[in-house]
Each structure stands twice: as structure tokens, then as C-alpha cells.
Amino acid sequence: MATVTTPSHQQKQGPSTEEGRSQDKHARRFGLPVATALVMGNIIGGGIFLLPASVAPYGTISLVAFALLTAGAIALALVFGRLARRHPRTGGPYVYAREAFGDFAGFLAAWSYWITTWVSNAALAVAAVGYLDVLVPVHTSTAATIAAPLFLQWLPALANLAGTRYVGAVQLVATVLKFVPLLLVAVGGLFFFDSGNLGPFQAGDSGAVGAVSASAAILLFSYLGVESAAVSAGEVRDPERNVGRATILGTLGAAVIYLLGTLSVFGTVPHDTLITSGAPFSDAVNTMFGGTWGGTAVACMAVVSMAGALNGWTLLSAQTPYAAAQDGLFPRVFARRKRGVPTAGVLVTVVLASLLTVYNYTAGPGGVFEMLVLVTTFTATVPYLLSTAAQIYFLASGRADRVHRGRLVRDALLAALAAGFSLWLVAGSGYAAVYQGVLFLFAGVLVYAWMSARKERAAR
């Protein structure tokens, strides 16, 4: 049985840290509204604005995948809520995996989640270009097509470096603004719904199960972020209470908007047009009201929404390496904080995301968004699986300090459902995405060997 360890950063986040944070006018803890906005802002990022076009080639059967995905995401959110109540510390999946299974499992969770965050940032920036092109024609120049996503990545990074106080403010504004186009299409689109635009129920020859799994793997990208409040638990006021509530409220709100929005786009934009669309929500609004003014307004809000999502994801990308660095499992530079933000984590993440963006565009722009999405689907399932496995471990081991006995059966069912959901997503990611994801994962094993050796030498 694995030894349950107590992370060293648990002691380091005591009164001295809180006192230092309160003295820094640029650092501020999040309340329930901002924590919920962080969850919803990261879930409803840029993915939803492009995903209707990405799954349209599979046919309307992808709506079935969306419904199943929503049930799995809610189960996963409930599991994170339970875990965060017992382990309300910055790091989320890393903290849970390390508590249950030791350093190596914790490192794998941190490494995989870190990869997920910066690859997601690259994917979000690529998605934003489609809507930015509605406002400014950047597609006519390769240099402009590359420069646009780089600008969208570095702007939120600078906001993060300014301090958590500004991260929360930007997140609230972006979350409010993104609801305007989404609600407009999700609710208004139902009045313009035309079943003739839906296209075939199942397109392609992969079979019903294959189509559902493949479209679900792409759609998972739209639900990445359910763990946002748990990862940033150390920055949330009263985390034992607020992290779980923010996780559930944010996920449920996002699920309703997602399902209605995707259905409305399918019913307002002709299927043949949707398959090739770079801005499906703008196309839907143009169809609803005629002309191009509505689509232009939606494009503006979509770009702001994606910038807000990048703002939140940039914060998350630094939090997990920060927690691991506190325990000596990531380089110490990731443990340095300024204005409440792990600055090195922010900078390293934005540089890696920028390099990946440039590489994917120079290697060929076709299918860039879809491939990045599928890679993050695989890498995200590693910390998700380890987190649900940790919950199952706590339940099965009968740890009185970890488990509420009266809720044992319910929590066990939720954990099993979340674990099965994560395994299903791995199967639907596709061979190419799993291949690239495994390469990223195995590279982390070498980093762990190096960090463990340094840690052991320092302990002698």
C-alpha cells in the first residue's frame, strides 16, 4: 500500500503566506462569484465557439456525444468537489494523486495537467483567429496568421504577471461578455431553428459507437476546466466550502449553455456550410438577422471570451507546477511567486504555447485546432483518472478522515462513473493524439528521474 504523504507546501501556506498575500495590494483571494466565474470562464472558453464546426462532419449524432459528455463532466465535477473539500490546497489533481499514491503519481498528474494547460492555450489562440479574421482579415498573410494567436497568448500572460487581483477582474468581465453571444444563439437560435439544416444523423463510415467516441474526444476540450477551482484552491476564500460549490455551479451553467448553443448552431447554419466554417456562431447570427453586423458583433465578443479563457488557463498553467515545485518535484524556479502569481510558470507556459502554435502553423494549418484538441484530451485524462483513482482509494481504504460513511455508496458510484468516463475519452482520442500524448508523458518520466535524484542528494 502506498504511503500517504503530507505535501511540504501544506505547511508553507500558513499564516506567514496569508499575511504576505494580504500585504500585497496586487494579490487577492477569490470569493464564490469569482471562483464560479473562473470555472465557467475556463470551461466556456474558445472551444465552444469553434467546436460545432469541428464535430459537424460526424453528423448530428455528435449531440448524443455532447449529452453523454455532459453527464460524465458533472460526475467528474462532483468528484473534484468532494476531493477539494478534504484537500483545499493549490494543485488540485496533483495534491489528490500524491496524497493517495505518493510522489510519482503526483508528478504524473502535475506533468500531464501542465501539458494540458499550455497545449490548450495554443488551441484556444488558434480558435480565436477564426473569429478575429471576421474583424481583421489576417488569413491573407501567413505572418499575420501566426502573429495573431501569439498576441492573444501574450496579452493574458501580462495580465497574470500583474497579479491575481487583476486576473479575477478580467475573468469576471470576460465571463459576462461571453454570455451575450452564447445566450443569443442558444436561446434566440431556437426561434430560427430549421431541421433541414441538420444534415445526416451519422456521417462517415466509422459506425455509431466510433462516431460518438470520436466526437466526444473533440468535445471534451469544451469541458476542460471543471477542475479550475480545485487547482486554484489556495487562492479561494473558505475553500472547503466554496471550491466544491463553484465547481458544481460552473459546470452546470456551462452544460446548459453548451447543449442549447450547439443545437441552435446545428439548426440555423446549413450542414455543408458549418463543416467549413471558421466562425460558426457568427454565421448563425448572420443567418438569424441577415447581413453581417450581428456576426461581427459576435466575433468581437468571442475574441474577448477567448482572451478571458486564456487569462484563466494561464493562471492554472502555473498553479500545478507551483505546488509540485514546493515539494521538490518540479524545478524550484516554478515555486517563485510575485503578486500572488507563480511568475516563472506563467512565462514558461506562454513560451511553450507560442512555440507550439508557430510549429503547427508552419507544419501546415490544416486540422491544427482539431489535433491540438485531441492531444489535450489525452493528457487531461491522466490527472482526471488519477484524481478519481485517489477518490476510489480513499473510499475503499475506509479512511475515516477522508470519507463520509453516510455517502459512501453515492461517492463510490460517482468516482466509478468519472473513471469510466475518462477511460472512454482516451479510447476516442485516436491513435495520433495518443501517440503524441504518450511522448509528452514519457518525457516527464525522465524529468521525474532527474528531480528525484536532486531531491535525494539534497536530503543527504
Short mmCIF file of C-alpha atoms in Angstrom, two decimals:
data_model
loop_
_atom_site.label_atom_id
_atom_site.label_comp_id
_atom_site.label_asym_id
_atom_site.label_seq_id
_atom_site.Cartn_x
_atom_site.Cartn_y
_atom_site.Cartn_z
CA MET A 1 0.00 0.00 0.00
CA ALA A 2 1.32 3.45 -0.90
CA THR A 3 2.47 5.71 1.87
CA VAL A 4 0.20 8.71 2.28
CA THR A 5 2.42 11.75 2.50
CA THR A 6 1.72 15.29 3.59
CA PRO A 7 2.99 17.79 0.99
CA SER A 8 5.55 20.15 2.33
CA HIS A 9 3.73 23.13 0.87
CA GLN A 10 0.86 22.45 3.23
CA GLN A 11 2.97 23.91 6.00
CA LYS A 12 4.30 26.68 3.80
CA GLN A 13 0.85 28.09 3.14
CA GLY A 14 0.33 29.03 6.76
CA PRO A 15 -0.13 32.41 8.41
CA SER A 16 3.06 33.89 7.02
CA THR A 17 1.90 33.28 3.48
CA GLU A 18 -1.54 34.69 4.21
CA GLU A 19 -0.02 37.73 5.87
CA GLY A 20 2.25 38.31 2.90
CA ARG A 21 -0.64 37.95 0.50
CA SER A 22 -2.81 40.41 2.44
CA GLN A 23 0.02 42.97 2.43
CA ASP A 24 0.33 42.77 -1.36
CA LYS A 25 -2.26 45.05 -2.93
CA HIS A 26 -1.92 43.15 -6.23
CA ALA A 27 -2.85 39.78 -4.69
CA ARG A 28 -6.39 38.96 -3.62
CA ARG A 29 -8.24 35.77 -2.74
CA PHE A 30 -11.25 34.78 -4.83
CA GLY A 31 -14.76 34.57 -3.38
CA LEU A 32 -17.51 32.26 -4.63
CA PRO A 33 -18.60 34.52 -7.56
CA VAL A 34 -15.06 34.84 -8.95
CA ALA A 35 -14.31 31.15 -8.33
CA THR A 36 -17.50 30.22 -10.23
CA ALA A 37 -16.55 32.67 -12.98
CA LEU A 38 -13.11 31.03 -13.14
CA VAL A 39 -14.71 27.60 -13.65
CA MET A 40 -17.27 28.82 -16.19
CA GLY A 41 -14.74 31.09 -17.88
CA ASN A 42 -12.28 28.23 -18.36
CA ILE A 43 -14.95 25.72 -19.41
CA ILE A 44 -16.72 28.17 -21.74
CA GLY A 45 -13.54 29.40 -23.31
CA GLY A 46 -12.84 29.42 -27.00
CA GLY A 47 -13.67 25.78 -27.63
CA ILE A 48 -17.44 26.18 -27.82
CA PHE A 49 -17.11 28.92 -30.43
CA LEU A 50 -15.44 26.56 -32.91
CA LEU A 51 -16.46 23.06 -31.81
CA PRO A 52 -19.87 22.96 -33.62
CA ALA A 53 -17.93 23.12 -36.88
CA SER A 54 -15.33 20.59 -35.66
CA VAL A 55 -17.92 17.89 -34.86
CA ALA A 56 -20.29 18.65 -37.76
CA PRO A 57 -18.51 16.11 -40.04
CA TYR A 58 -19.70 13.33 -37.70
CA GLY A 59 -23.34 14.37 -38.13
CA THR A 60 -25.94 15.24 -35.51
CA ILE A 61 -25.01 12.07 -33.62
CA SER A 62 -22.41 14.34 -32.00
CA LEU A 63 -25.30 15.83 -29.96
CA VAL A 64 -25.64 12.39 -28.35
CA ALA A 65 -21.94 12.56 -27.52
CA PHE A 66 -22.48 16.01 -26.02
CA ALA A 67 -25.25 14.72 -23.76
CA LEU A 68 -23.13 11.78 -22.57
CA LEU A 69 -20.15 14.05 -22.12
CA THR A 70 -22.22 16.43 -20.00
CA ALA A 71 -23.23 13.60 -17.65
CA GLY A 72 -19.61 12.49 -17.33
CA ALA A 73 -18.37 16.05 -16.77
CA ILE A 74 -20.90 16.61 -14.00
CA ALA A 75 -19.81 13.36 -12.32
CA LEU A 76 -16.19 14.48 -12.60
CA ALA A 77 -17.10 17.89 -11.16
CA LEU A 78 -18.78 16.23 -8.18
CA VAL A 79 -15.68 14.10 -7.56
CA PHE A 80 -13.44 17.19 -7.66
CA GLY A 81 -15.83 18.92 -5.27
CA ARG A 82 -15.55 16.02 -2.80
CA LEU A 83 -11.76 15.90 -3.06
CA ALA A 84 -11.34 19.68 -2.75
CA ARG A 85 -13.41 19.69 0.44
CA ARG A 86 -10.87 17.33 2.07
CA HIS A 87 -7.74 18.74 0.40
CA PRO A 88 -8.33 22.51 -0.09
CA ARG A 89 -4.85 23.32 -1.37
CA THR A 90 -3.44 24.74 -4.58
CA GLY A 91 -2.59 22.00 -7.06
CA GLY A 92 -5.85 20.08 -7.48
CA PRO A 93 -5.22 16.70 -9.19
CA TYR A 94 -1.55 16.81 -8.18
CA VAL A 95 -2.44 17.11 -4.50
CA TYR A 96 -5.02 14.30 -4.63
CA ALA A 97 -2.81 11.86 -6.53
CA ARG A 98 0.18 12.50 -4.27
CA GLU A 99 -1.89 12.13 -1.09
CA ALA A 100 -3.14 8.73 -2.25
CA PHE A 101 -0.25 7.20 -4.19
CA GLY A 102 2.93 9.10 -3.43
CA ASP A 103 5.37 11.31 -5.31
CA PHE A 104 5.49 9.58 -8.70
CA ALA A 105 1.71 9.59 -9.19
CA GLY A 106 1.58 13.20 -8.04
CA PHE A 107 4.28 14.15 -10.51
CA LEU A 108 2.50 12.42 -13.40
CA ALA A 109 -0.70 14.31 -12.53
CA ALA A 110 1.16 17.62 -12.37
CA TRP A 111 3.17 16.99 -15.54
CA SER A 112 0.17 15.87 -17.60
CA TYR A 113 -2.00 18.70 -16.36
CA TRP A 114 0.72 21.21 -17.11
CA ILE A 115 0.99 19.88 -20.68
CA THR A 116 -2.80 20.11 -20.98
CA THR A 117 -2.82 23.77 -19.97
CA TRP A 118 -0.22 25.09 -22.37
CA VAL A 119 -1.38 22.96 -25.30
CA SER A 120 -4.92 24.18 -24.54
CA ASN A 121 -3.67 27.76 -24.66
CA ALA A 122 -2.27 27.14 -28.12
CA ALA A 123 -5.57 25.58 -29.23
CA LEU A 124 -7.61 28.48 -27.83
CA ALA A 125 -5.44 31.02 -29.61
CA VAL A 126 -5.81 29.11 -32.90
CA ALA A 127 -9.60 29.03 -32.43
CA ALA A 128 -9.67 32.77 -31.75
CA VAL A 129 -8.04 33.52 -35.11
CA GLY A 130 -11.16 32.31 -36.95
CA TYR A 131 -13.26 34.98 -35.22
CA LEU A 132 -10.54 37.61 -35.34
CA ASP A 133 -10.50 37.08 -39.11
CA VAL A 134 -14.13 38.27 -39.22
CA LEU A 135 -12.93 41.60 -37.81
CA VAL A 136 -9.49 41.89 -39.39
CA PRO A 137 -8.61 39.74 -42.44
CA VAL A 138 -5.48 38.05 -41.10
CA HIS A 139 -5.77 34.90 -43.23
CA THR A 140 -4.34 36.68 -46.26
CA SER A 141 -0.87 36.69 -44.70
CA THR A 142 0.96 33.75 -43.11
CA ALA A 143 2.89 36.13 -40.86
CA ALA A 144 -0.34 37.78 -39.65
CA THR A 145 -1.98 34.38 -39.11
CA ILE A 146 0.90 33.39 -36.81
CA ALA A 147 1.24 36.79 -35.11
CA ALA A 148 -2.46 36.98 -34.17
CA PRO A 149 -2.57 33.90 -31.88
CA LEU A 150 0.79 34.87 -30.37
CA PHE A 151 -0.61 38.29 -29.44
CA LEU A 152 -3.69 36.65 -27.91
CA GLN A 153 -1.47 34.41 -25.77
CA TRP A 154 0.90 37.08 -24.51
CA LEU A 155 -1.74 39.65 -23.57
CA PRO A 156 -3.34 37.42 -20.85
CA ALA A 157 0.13 36.40 -19.69
CA LEU A 158 0.93 40.05 -18.99
CA ALA A 159 -2.37 40.41 -17.12
CA ASN A 160 -1.39 37.42 -14.97
CA LEU A 161 2.01 38.88 -14.21
CA ALA A 162 0.25 42.00 -12.92
CA GLY A 163 -1.24 39.94 -10.07
CA THR A 164 -4.20 37.75 -9.04
CA ARG A 165 -6.25 40.85 -8.29
CA TYR A 166 -6.30 41.69 -11.99
CA VAL A 167 -6.76 38.06 -13.07
CA GLY A 168 -10.04 37.93 -11.12
CA ALA A 169 -11.26 41.26 -12.54
CA VAL A 170 -10.50 40.27 -16.14
CA GLN A 171 -12.16 36.88 -15.58
CA LEU A 172 -15.42 38.42 -14.35
CA VAL A 173 -15.64 40.87 -17.27
CA ALA A 174 -14.79 38.22 -19.88
CA THR A 175 -17.29 35.74 -18.40
CA VAL A 176 -20.12 38.29 -18.54
CA LEU A 177 -19.28 39.32 -22.11
CA LYS A 178 -19.08 35.77 -23.41
CA PHE A 179 -22.63 35.05 -22.23
CA VAL A 180 -24.09 37.61 -24.62
CA PRO A 181 -23.33 35.79 -27.92
CA LEU A 182 -23.80 32.36 -26.37
CA LEU A 183 -27.21 33.16 -24.91
CA LEU A 184 -28.20 34.99 -28.09
CA VAL A 185 -27.53 31.90 -30.18
CA ALA A 186 -28.57 29.32 -27.54
CA VAL A 187 -31.98 30.90 -26.91
CA GLY A 188 -32.63 33.06 -29.97
CA GLY A 189 -31.43 30.37 -32.38
CA LEU A 190 -34.27 28.07 -31.29
CA PHE A 191 -36.75 30.51 -32.88
CA PHE A 192 -34.91 30.26 -36.23
CA PHE A 193 -34.33 26.52 -35.99
CA ASP A 194 -34.73 24.64 -39.29
CA SER A 195 -34.45 20.86 -39.16
CA GLY A 196 -33.40 20.90 -42.83
CA ASN A 197 -30.04 22.38 -41.77
CA LEU A 198 -29.14 19.46 -39.51
CA GLY A 199 -27.69 17.21 -42.18
CA PRO A 200 -27.32 13.44 -41.71
CA PHE A 201 -27.63 11.90 -38.27
CA GLN A 202 -24.44 9.93 -38.83
CA ALA A 203 -21.83 10.94 -41.40
CA GLY A 204 -18.84 8.83 -42.35
CA ASP A 205 -18.32 5.09 -42.04
CA SER A 206 -16.92 4.79 -38.51
CA GLY A 207 -20.16 3.38 -37.09
CA ALA A 208 -22.37 4.87 -34.39
CA VAL A 209 -20.10 3.96 -31.46
CA GLY A 210 -17.00 5.19 -33.26
CA ALA A 211 -18.67 8.46 -34.26
CA VAL A 212 -19.87 9.13 -30.72
CA SER A 213 -16.46 8.35 -29.22
CA ALA A 214 -14.55 10.40 -31.80
CA SER A 215 -16.80 13.45 -31.49
CA ALA A 216 -16.78 13.16 -27.68
CA ALA A 217 -12.98 13.20 -27.69
CA ILE A 218 -13.05 16.52 -29.56
CA LEU A 219 -15.88 17.87 -27.43
CA LEU A 220 -14.02 17.10 -24.18
CA PHE A 221 -11.94 20.18 -24.92
CA SER A 222 -15.08 22.23 -24.26
CA TYR A 223 -15.30 20.77 -20.75
CA LEU A 224 -11.66 21.13 -19.75
CA GLY A 225 -11.70 23.42 -16.76
CA VAL A 226 -14.09 21.60 -14.40
CA GLU A 227 -11.12 21.33 -12.05
CA SER A 228 -10.26 25.06 -12.20
CA ALA A 229 -11.42 25.99 -8.71
CA ALA A 230 -9.77 22.87 -7.24
CA VAL A 231 -6.43 23.67 -8.90
CA SER A 232 -6.56 27.24 -7.52
CA ALA A 233 -7.99 26.24 -4.12
CA GLY A 234 -5.17 28.04 -2.33
CA GLU A 235 -6.38 31.32 -3.87
CA VAL A 236 -10.07 30.80 -2.91
CA ARG A 237 -11.59 32.12 0.31
CA ASP A 238 -13.10 29.37 2.50
CA PRO A 239 -12.01 26.66 0.01
CA GLU A 240 -13.61 23.76 1.91
CA ARG A 241 -17.00 25.31 1.14
CA ASN A 242 -16.53 27.44 -1.95
CA VAL A 243 -14.41 25.21 -4.21
CA GLY A 244 -17.00 22.44 -4.42
CA ARG A 245 -19.89 24.88 -4.87
CA ALA A 246 -18.07 26.84 -7.59
CA THR A 247 -17.16 23.61 -9.39
CA ILE A 248 -20.75 22.34 -9.50
CA LEU A 249 -22.37 25.70 -10.30
CA GLY A 250 -19.85 26.49 -13.03
CA THR A 251 -20.14 23.07 -14.68
CA LEU A 252 -23.96 23.00 -14.62
CA GLY A 253 -24.20 26.52 -16.04
CA ALA A 254 -21.75 25.72 -18.81
CA ALA A 255 -23.55 22.45 -19.66
CA VAL A 256 -26.91 24.16 -20.24
CA ILE A 257 -25.41 26.83 -22.48
CA TYR A 258 -23.31 24.29 -24.38
CA LEU A 259 -26.16 21.95 -25.26
CA LEU A 260 -28.56 24.71 -26.31
CA GLY A 261 -25.86 26.62 -28.20
CA THR A 262 -24.64 23.63 -30.20
CA LEU A 263 -28.18 22.56 -31.05
CA SER A 264 -29.06 26.08 -32.22
CA VAL A 265 -25.96 26.34 -34.45
CA PHE A 266 -26.77 22.97 -35.99
CA GLY A 267 -30.32 24.16 -36.72
CA THR A 268 -29.52 27.62 -38.11
CA VAL A 269 -26.37 27.03 -40.21
CA PRO A 270 -26.69 24.60 -43.16
CA HIS A 271 -24.65 21.46 -42.60
CA ASP A 272 -22.46 21.92 -45.69
CA THR A 273 -21.62 25.47 -44.61
CA LEU A 274 -21.00 24.51 -40.99
CA ILE A 275 -18.38 21.88 -41.87
CA THR A 276 -16.09 24.53 -43.39
CA SER A 277 -16.99 27.42 -41.07
CA GLY A 278 -14.25 29.23 -39.16
CA ALA A 279 -16.75 31.20 -37.03
CA PRO A 280 -19.96 29.13 -36.68
CA PHE A 281 -21.60 31.37 -34.05
CA SER A 282 -21.10 34.44 -36.27
CA ASP A 283 -22.60 32.50 -39.18
CA ALA A 284 -25.58 31.55 -37.01
CA VAL A 285 -26.27 35.17 -36.00
CA ASN A 286 -25.92 36.34 -39.60
CA THR A 287 -28.48 33.71 -40.63
CA MET A 288 -30.84 34.76 -37.84
CA PHE A 289 -30.82 38.51 -38.52
CA GLY A 290 -29.40 38.88 -42.02
CA GLY A 291 -26.44 40.97 -43.07
CA THR A 292 -23.09 40.81 -41.33
CA TRP A 293 -23.42 43.26 -38.42
CA GLY A 294 -24.62 40.60 -35.99
CA GLY A 295 -21.84 38.21 -36.90
CA THR A 296 -19.27 40.98 -36.48
CA ALA A 297 -20.59 41.83 -33.01
CA VAL A 298 -20.50 38.15 -32.02
CA ALA A 299 -16.94 37.87 -33.33
CA CYS A 300 -15.88 40.78 -31.09
CA MET A 301 -17.40 39.12 -28.04
CA ALA A 302 -15.95 35.74 -28.99
CA VAL A 303 -12.43 37.17 -29.18
CA VAL A 304 -12.92 38.78 -25.74
CA SER A 305 -14.25 35.47 -24.42
CA MET A 306 -11.25 33.54 -25.68
CA ALA A 307 -8.88 36.15 -24.27
CA GLY A 308 -10.64 35.69 -20.93
CA ALA A 309 -10.29 31.92 -21.16
CA LEU A 310 -6.60 32.31 -21.95
CA ASN A 311 -6.36 34.57 -18.90
CA GLY A 312 -7.78 31.86 -16.63
CA TRP A 313 -5.88 29.00 -18.22
CA THR A 314 -2.61 30.92 -17.94
CA LEU A 315 -3.17 31.16 -14.17
CA LEU A 316 -3.97 27.42 -13.95
CA SER A 317 -0.92 26.55 -16.02
CA ALA A 318 1.31 27.99 -13.30
CA GLN A 319 -0.55 26.68 -10.23
CA THR A 320 0.07 22.93 -10.56
CA PRO A 321 3.83 23.26 -11.28
CA TYR A 322 3.98 25.68 -8.33
CA ALA A 323 2.52 23.06 -5.96
CA ALA A 324 4.84 20.36 -7.32
CA ALA A 325 7.88 22.65 -7.09
CA GLN A 326 7.07 23.28 -3.42
CA ASP A 327 7.56 19.54 -2.89
CA GLY A 328 10.75 19.34 -4.96
CA LEU A 329 9.09 17.50 -7.87
CA PHE A 330 9.37 20.42 -10.33
CA PRO A 331 12.32 22.82 -10.73
CA ARG A 332 12.44 25.34 -7.87
CA VAL A 333 12.02 28.27 -10.26
CA PHE A 334 8.34 27.30 -10.62
CA ALA A 335 7.82 27.93 -6.87
CA ARG A 336 8.63 31.64 -7.06
CA ARG A 337 5.64 33.93 -6.63
CA LYS A 338 5.17 37.62 -7.22
CA ARG A 339 1.89 39.48 -6.67
CA GLY A 340 0.26 36.14 -5.84
CA VAL A 341 1.23 34.59 -9.21
CA PRO A 342 3.94 31.96 -9.93
CA THR A 343 5.72 34.13 -12.50
CA ALA A 344 8.12 31.52 -13.89
CA GLY A 345 5.24 29.13 -14.55
CA VAL A 346 3.37 31.83 -16.48
CA LEU A 347 6.39 32.75 -18.59
CA VAL A 348 7.48 29.17 -19.38
CA THR A 349 3.91 28.22 -20.29
CA VAL A 350 3.34 31.11 -22.68
CA VAL A 351 6.70 30.50 -24.38
CA LEU A 352 5.93 26.78 -24.92
CA ALA A 353 2.41 27.54 -26.17
CA SER A 354 3.83 30.12 -28.57
CA LEU A 355 6.41 27.69 -29.94
CA LEU A 356 3.74 25.01 -30.42
CA THR A 357 1.50 27.50 -32.24
CA VAL A 358 4.28 28.52 -34.61
CA TYR A 359 5.23 24.88 -35.24
CA ASN A 360 1.69 23.81 -36.07
CA TYR A 361 1.13 26.68 -38.48
CA THR A 362 4.46 26.25 -40.24
CA ALA A 363 3.94 22.46 -40.45
CA GLY A 364 0.60 23.07 -42.20
CA PRO A 365 -2.55 24.83 -40.91
CA GLY A 366 -4.99 22.08 -41.91
CA GLY A 367 -6.58 20.49 -38.82
CA VAL A 368 -4.37 22.39 -36.36
CA PHE A 369 -7.18 23.06 -33.90
CA GLU A 370 -8.53 19.50 -34.00
CA MET A 371 -5.12 17.90 -33.44
CA LEU A 372 -4.27 20.18 -30.53
CA VAL A 373 -7.68 19.47 -29.01
CA LEU A 374 -7.20 15.71 -29.24
CA VAL A 375 -3.74 15.89 -27.65
CA THR A 376 -5.17 17.81 -24.68
CA THR A 377 -7.98 15.26 -24.45
CA PHE A 378 -5.44 12.52 -23.83
CA THR A 379 -3.17 14.46 -21.48
CA ALA A 380 -6.17 15.72 -19.45
CA THR A 381 -7.40 12.19 -18.80
CA VAL A 382 -4.21 11.31 -16.89
CA PRO A 383 -4.82 13.74 -13.97
CA TYR A 384 -8.57 13.05 -14.21
CA LEU A 385 -8.00 9.30 -13.87
CA LEU A 386 -5.50 9.72 -11.07
CA SER A 387 -7.91 12.01 -9.20
CA THR A 388 -10.83 9.60 -9.49
CA ALA A 389 -8.49 6.72 -8.57
CA ALA A 390 -7.48 8.69 -5.46
CA GLN A 391 -11.14 9.12 -4.53
CA ILE A 392 -11.75 5.38 -5.04
CA TYR A 393 -8.67 4.64 -2.91
CA PHE A 394 -9.91 6.85 -0.07
CA LEU A 395 -13.36 5.25 -0.25
CA ALA A 396 -12.13 1.64 -0.45
CA SER A 397 -9.50 2.05 2.26
CA GLY A 398 -12.12 3.26 4.72
CA ARG A 399 -10.05 6.23 5.84
CA ALA A 400 -12.24 7.92 8.42
CA ASP A 401 -10.54 11.26 7.84
CA ARG A 402 -11.17 11.09 4.09
CA VAL A 403 -14.63 9.53 3.72
CA HIS A 404 -18.11 10.44 4.89
CA ARG A 405 -19.52 6.96 5.61
CA GLY A 406 -23.13 8.01 5.07
CA ARG A 407 -22.31 8.99 1.50
CA LEU A 408 -20.04 6.05 0.73
CA VAL A 409 -22.22 4.39 -1.94
CA ARG A 410 -23.04 7.63 -3.72
CA ASP A 411 -19.43 8.81 -3.80
CA ALA A 412 -18.23 5.39 -4.98
CA LEU A 413 -20.71 5.42 -7.88
CA LEU A 414 -19.67 8.93 -8.86
CA ALA A 415 -15.98 8.01 -8.76
CA ALA A 416 -16.56 4.87 -10.85
CA LEU A 417 -18.58 6.84 -13.40
CA ALA A 418 -15.91 9.55 -13.62
CA ALA A 419 -13.16 6.93 -14.07
CA GLY A 420 -15.09 5.13 -16.81
CA PHE A 421 -15.79 8.46 -18.47
CA SER A 422 -12.05 9.29 -18.54
CA LEU A 423 -11.12 5.88 -20.00
CA TRP A 424 -13.76 6.29 -22.71
CA LEU A 425 -12.21 9.62 -23.71
CA VAL A 426 -8.77 8.04 -24.06
CA ALA A 427 -10.25 5.47 -26.44
CA GLY A 428 -11.88 8.20 -28.53
CA SER A 429 -8.80 10.41 -28.82
CA GLY A 430 -7.42 8.48 -31.78
CA TYR A 431 -4.06 6.84 -32.38
CA ALA A 432 -2.24 10.01 -33.49
CA ALA A 433 -3.28 12.02 -30.44
CA VAL A 434 -2.49 9.17 -28.03
CA TYR A 435 0.90 8.71 -29.74
CA GLN A 436 1.83 12.38 -29.29
CA GLY A 437 0.39 12.48 -25.78
CA VAL A 438 2.38 9.42 -24.70
CA LEU A 439 5.58 11.03 -25.99
CA PHE A 440 4.86 14.09 -23.84
CA LEU A 441 4.09 11.84 -20.87
CA PHE A 442 7.22 9.69 -21.20
CA ALA A 443 9.39 12.79 -21.46
CA GLY A 444 8.07 13.62 -18.00
CA VAL A 445 9.39 10.32 -16.60
CA LEU A 446 12.92 11.49 -17.42
CA VAL A 447 12.28 14.82 -15.72
CA TYR A 448 10.99 12.98 -12.64
CA ALA A 449 14.15 10.84 -12.51
CA TRP A 450 16.31 13.95 -12.60
CA MET A 451 14.26 15.82 -9.97
CA SER A 452 14.13 12.77 -7.65
CA ALA A 453 17.89 12.38 -7.84
CA ARG A 454 18.42 16.04 -6.96
CA LYS A 455 15.95 15.76 -4.08
CA GLU A 456 17.72 12.71 -2.67
CA ARG A 457 21.16 14.36 -2.91
CA ALA A 458 19.83 17.43 -1.10
CA ALA A 459 18.45 15.24 1.69
CA ARG A 460 21.80 13.60 2.44
#
